[in-house]
Amino acid sequence: MKIILLGYMGVGKTSLSKKLSKKAEIPCFDLDEIIEKSENSSISSIFKDRGEVYFRKIEHQLFKKYIESDQNFILSLGGGTPCYANNHVLLQNEDVISIYLKASIGNLTERLLNKREKRPLIKDLSADELQEYIAKHLFDRNYYYQNAKFTVVVDGKSKKEIVKEILKLI
Ligand code: S3P
């Protein structure tokens, strides 16, 4: 079983996958971390030194490698993973349970306000600009996120509640 958690930056993909991993006793991996290890560099440095196009290429290669492996796992994606290189099609694979963690624009803005620094796409935005950026970006990305087999709304729910909801789906 391959469980894929996707959704916008800051929605809690990585921390929820760790919690879920403990409950479901399935190992978890984080695609950003896999990329950082493979490139021996941070996401910020990869964007700065090699550019986003290079990052998206490596992201696609490593995502495909995991999806095509025989292992069981929970994999948390980067916020942009489903939106490039036809990665969204892989969310529909037969042995994949893909779950879109959906949050409102207001919730995401709040979550990301103090977490901009390590995220190259939003690091230079002011607090005022952030909300409008997220609104537009989420609108563009929605099409790709909708390719997930399931959607779990996270607004107003504790991590424990969200994990419980996910456990019912898998
Ligand atoms: C990105 C999200 C980031 C990371 C990179 C690009 C995006 O992951 O992959 O900065 O395009 O939304 P998180 O969603 O874990 O922040």
mmCIF file of N, CA, C and O in Angstrom, residues 3 5 13-22 25-31 33-34 37 66 71-76:
data_model
loop_
_atom_site.group_PDB
_atom_site.id
_atom_site.type_symbol
_atom_site.label_atom_id
_atom_site.label_comp_id
_atom_site.label_asym_id
_atom_site.label_seq_id
_atom_site.Cartn_x
_atom_site.Cartn_y
_atom_site.Cartn_z
ATOM 1 N N ILE A 3 0.631 5.231 0.436
ATOM 2 C CA ILE A 3 -0.232 6.344 0.833
ATOM 3 C C ILE A 3 0.503 7.645 0.540
ATOM 4 O O ILE A 3 1.633 7.845 0.991
ATOM 5 N N LEU A 5 0.398 11.754 0.729
ATOM 6 C CA LEU A 5 -0.248 12.949 1.270
ATOM 7 C C LEU A 5 0.189 14.152 0.457
ATOM 8 O O LEU A 5 1.385 14.391 0.270
ATOM 9 N N LYS A 13 1.581 18.314 5.881
ATOM 10 C CA LYS A 13 1.800 17.004 5.244
ATOM 11 C C LYS A 13 2.854 16.168 5.971
ATOM 12 O O LYS A 13 2.623 14.999 6.273
ATOM 13 N N THR A 14 3.986 16.790 6.259
ATOM 14 C CA THR A 14 5.096 16.038 6.866
ATOM 15 C C THR A 14 4.751 15.589 8.284
ATOM 16 O O THR A 14 4.933 14.409 8.626
ATOM 17 N N SER A 15 4.238 16.494 9.097
ATOM 18 C CA SER A 15 3.967 16.102 10.488
ATOM 19 C C SER A 15 2.817 15.095 10.545
ATOM 20 O O SER A 15 2.843 14.159 11.342
ATOM 21 N N LEU A 16 1.823 15.247 9.681
ATOM 22 C CA LEU A 16 0.718 14.282 9.685
ATOM 23 C C LEU A 16 1.193 12.913 9.206
ATOM 24 O O LEU A 16 0.750 11.884 9.711
ATOM 25 N N SER A 17 2.111 12.896 8.260
ATOM 26 C CA SER A 17 2.577 11.585 7.773
ATOM 27 C C SER A 17 3.366 10.862 8.864
ATOM 28 O O SER A 17 3.287 9.645 8.990
ATOM 29 N N LYS A 18 4.075 11.629 9.708
ATOM 30 C CA LYS A 18 4.814 10.992 10.812
ATOM 31 C C LYS A 18 3.846 10.392 11.832
ATOM 32 O O LYS A 18 4.034 9.278 12.315
ATOM 33 N N LYS A 19 2.806 11.140 12.159
ATOM 34 C CA LYS A 19 1.799 10.656 13.125
ATOM 35 C C LYS A 19 1.087 9.417 12.568
ATOM 36 O O LYS A 19 0.887 8.432 13.256
ATOM 37 N N LEU A 20 0.732 9.521 11.290
ATOM 38 C CA LEU A 20 0.024 8.422 10.633
ATOM 39 C C LEU A 20 0.901 7.171 10.573
ATOM 40 O O LEU A 20 0.432 6.050 10.769
ATOM 41 N N SER A 21 2.173 7.398 10.338
ATOM 42 C CA SER A 21 3.137 6.308 10.241
ATOM 43 C C SER A 21 3.179 5.495 11.547
ATOM 44 O O SER A 21 3.193 4.270 11.538
ATOM 45 N N LYS A 22 3.160 6.211 12.670
ATOM 46 C CA LYS A 22 3.185 5.539 13.975
ATOM 47 C C LYS A 22 1.915 4.726 14.186
ATOM 48 O O LYS A 22 1.957 3.584 14.617
ATOM 49 N N GLU A 25 1.654 1.931 11.474
ATOM 50 C CA GLU A 25 2.865 1.086 11.418
ATOM 51 C C GLU A 25 3.312 0.839 9.981
ATOM 52 O O GLU A 25 3.574 -0.295 9.572
ATOM 53 N N ILE A 26 3.355 1.919 9.241
ATOM 54 C CA ILE A 26 3.887 1.890 7.870
ATOM 55 C C ILE A 26 4.978 2.956 7.828
ATOM 56 O O ILE A 26 4.757 4.075 8.326
ATOM 57 N N PRO A 27 6.143 2.673 7.253
ATOM 58 C CA PRO A 27 7.209 3.681 7.245
ATOM 59 C C PRO A 27 6.828 4.918 6.434
ATOM 60 O O PRO A 27 6.071 4.809 5.466
ATOM 61 N N CYS A 28 7.324 6.078 6.878
ATOM 62 C CA CYS A 28 7.004 7.284 6.117
ATOM 63 C C CYS A 28 8.254 7.962 5.590
ATOM 64 O O CYS A 28 9.331 7.862 6.172
ATOM 65 N N PHE A 29 8.084 8.612 4.461
ATOM 66 C CA PHE A 29 9.158 9.360 3.817
ATOM 67 C C PHE A 29 8.605 10.717 3.397
ATOM 68 O O PHE A 29 7.412 10.861 3.184
ATOM 69 N N ASP A 30 9.518 11.677 3.279
ATOM 70 C CA ASP A 30 9.119 13.014 2.861
ATOM 71 C C ASP A 30 9.892 13.352 1.584
ATOM 72 O O ASP A 30 11.125 13.276 1.575
ATOM 73 N N LEU A 31 9.171 13.691 0.525
ATOM 74 C CA LEU A 31 9.845 13.875 -0.769
ATOM 75 C C LEU A 31 10.883 15.006 -0.738
ATOM 76 O O LEU A 31 11.955 14.869 -1.324
ATOM 77 N N GLU A 33 12.694 15.858 1.760
ATOM 78 C CA GLU A 33 13.870 15.302 2.458
ATOM 79 C C GLU A 33 14.640 14.346 1.542
ATOM 80 O O GLU A 33 15.879 14.331 1.546
ATOM 81 N N ILE A 34 13.898 13.557 0.768
ATOM 82 C CA ILE A 34 14.544 12.620 -0.168
ATOM 83 C C ILE A 34 15.373 13.406 -1.187
ATOM 84 O O ILE A 34 16.511 13.047 -1.504
ATOM 85 N N LYS A 37 18.525 14.872 0.496
ATOM 86 C CA LYS A 37 19.557 13.853 0.705
ATOM 87 C C LYS A 37 20.219 13.503 -0.614
ATOM 88 O O LYS A 37 21.442 13.408 -0.715
ATOM 89 N N TYR A 66 9.892 6.287 -6.280
ATOM 90 C CA TYR A 66 9.175 5.766 -5.116
ATOM 91 C C TYR A 66 7.862 5.112 -5.517
ATOM 92 O O TYR A 66 7.540 4.016 -5.064
ATOM 93 N N GLN A 71 7.749 -1.185 -2.352
ATOM 94 C CA GLN A 71 7.579 -0.989 -0.904
ATOM 95 C C GLN A 71 6.186 -0.499 -0.529
ATOM 96 O O GLN A 71 5.496 0.105 -1.348
ATOM 97 N N ASN A 72 5.844 -0.707 0.736
ATOM 98 C CA ASN A 72 4.677 -0.030 1.322
ATOM 99 C C ASN A 72 5.200 1.205 2.030
ATOM 100 O O ASN A 72 6.198 1.132 2.744
ATOM 101 N N PHE A 73 4.521 2.322 1.875
ATOM 102 C CA PHE A 73 4.990 3.524 2.571
ATOM 103 C C PHE A 73 3.925 4.610 2.598
ATOM 104 O O PHE A 73 2.917 4.553 1.879
ATOM 105 N N ILE A 74 4.213 5.602 3.436
ATOM 106 C CA ILE A 74 3.462 6.860 3.418
ATOM 107 C C ILE A 74 4.463 7.878 2.886
ATOM 108 O O ILE A 74 5.601 7.942 3.368
ATOM 109 N N LEU A 75 4.057 8.638 1.900
ATOM 110 C CA LEU A 75 4.977 9.630 1.321
ATOM 111 C C LEU A 75 4.311 11.000 1.352
ATOM 112 O O LEU A 75 3.208 11.170 0.822
ATOM 113 N N SER A 76 4.973 11.968 2.011
ATOM 114 C CA SER A 76 4.449 13.336 1.955
ATOM 115 C C SER A 76 5.161 14.062 0.821
ATOM 116 O O SER A 76 6.391 14.032 0.720
#
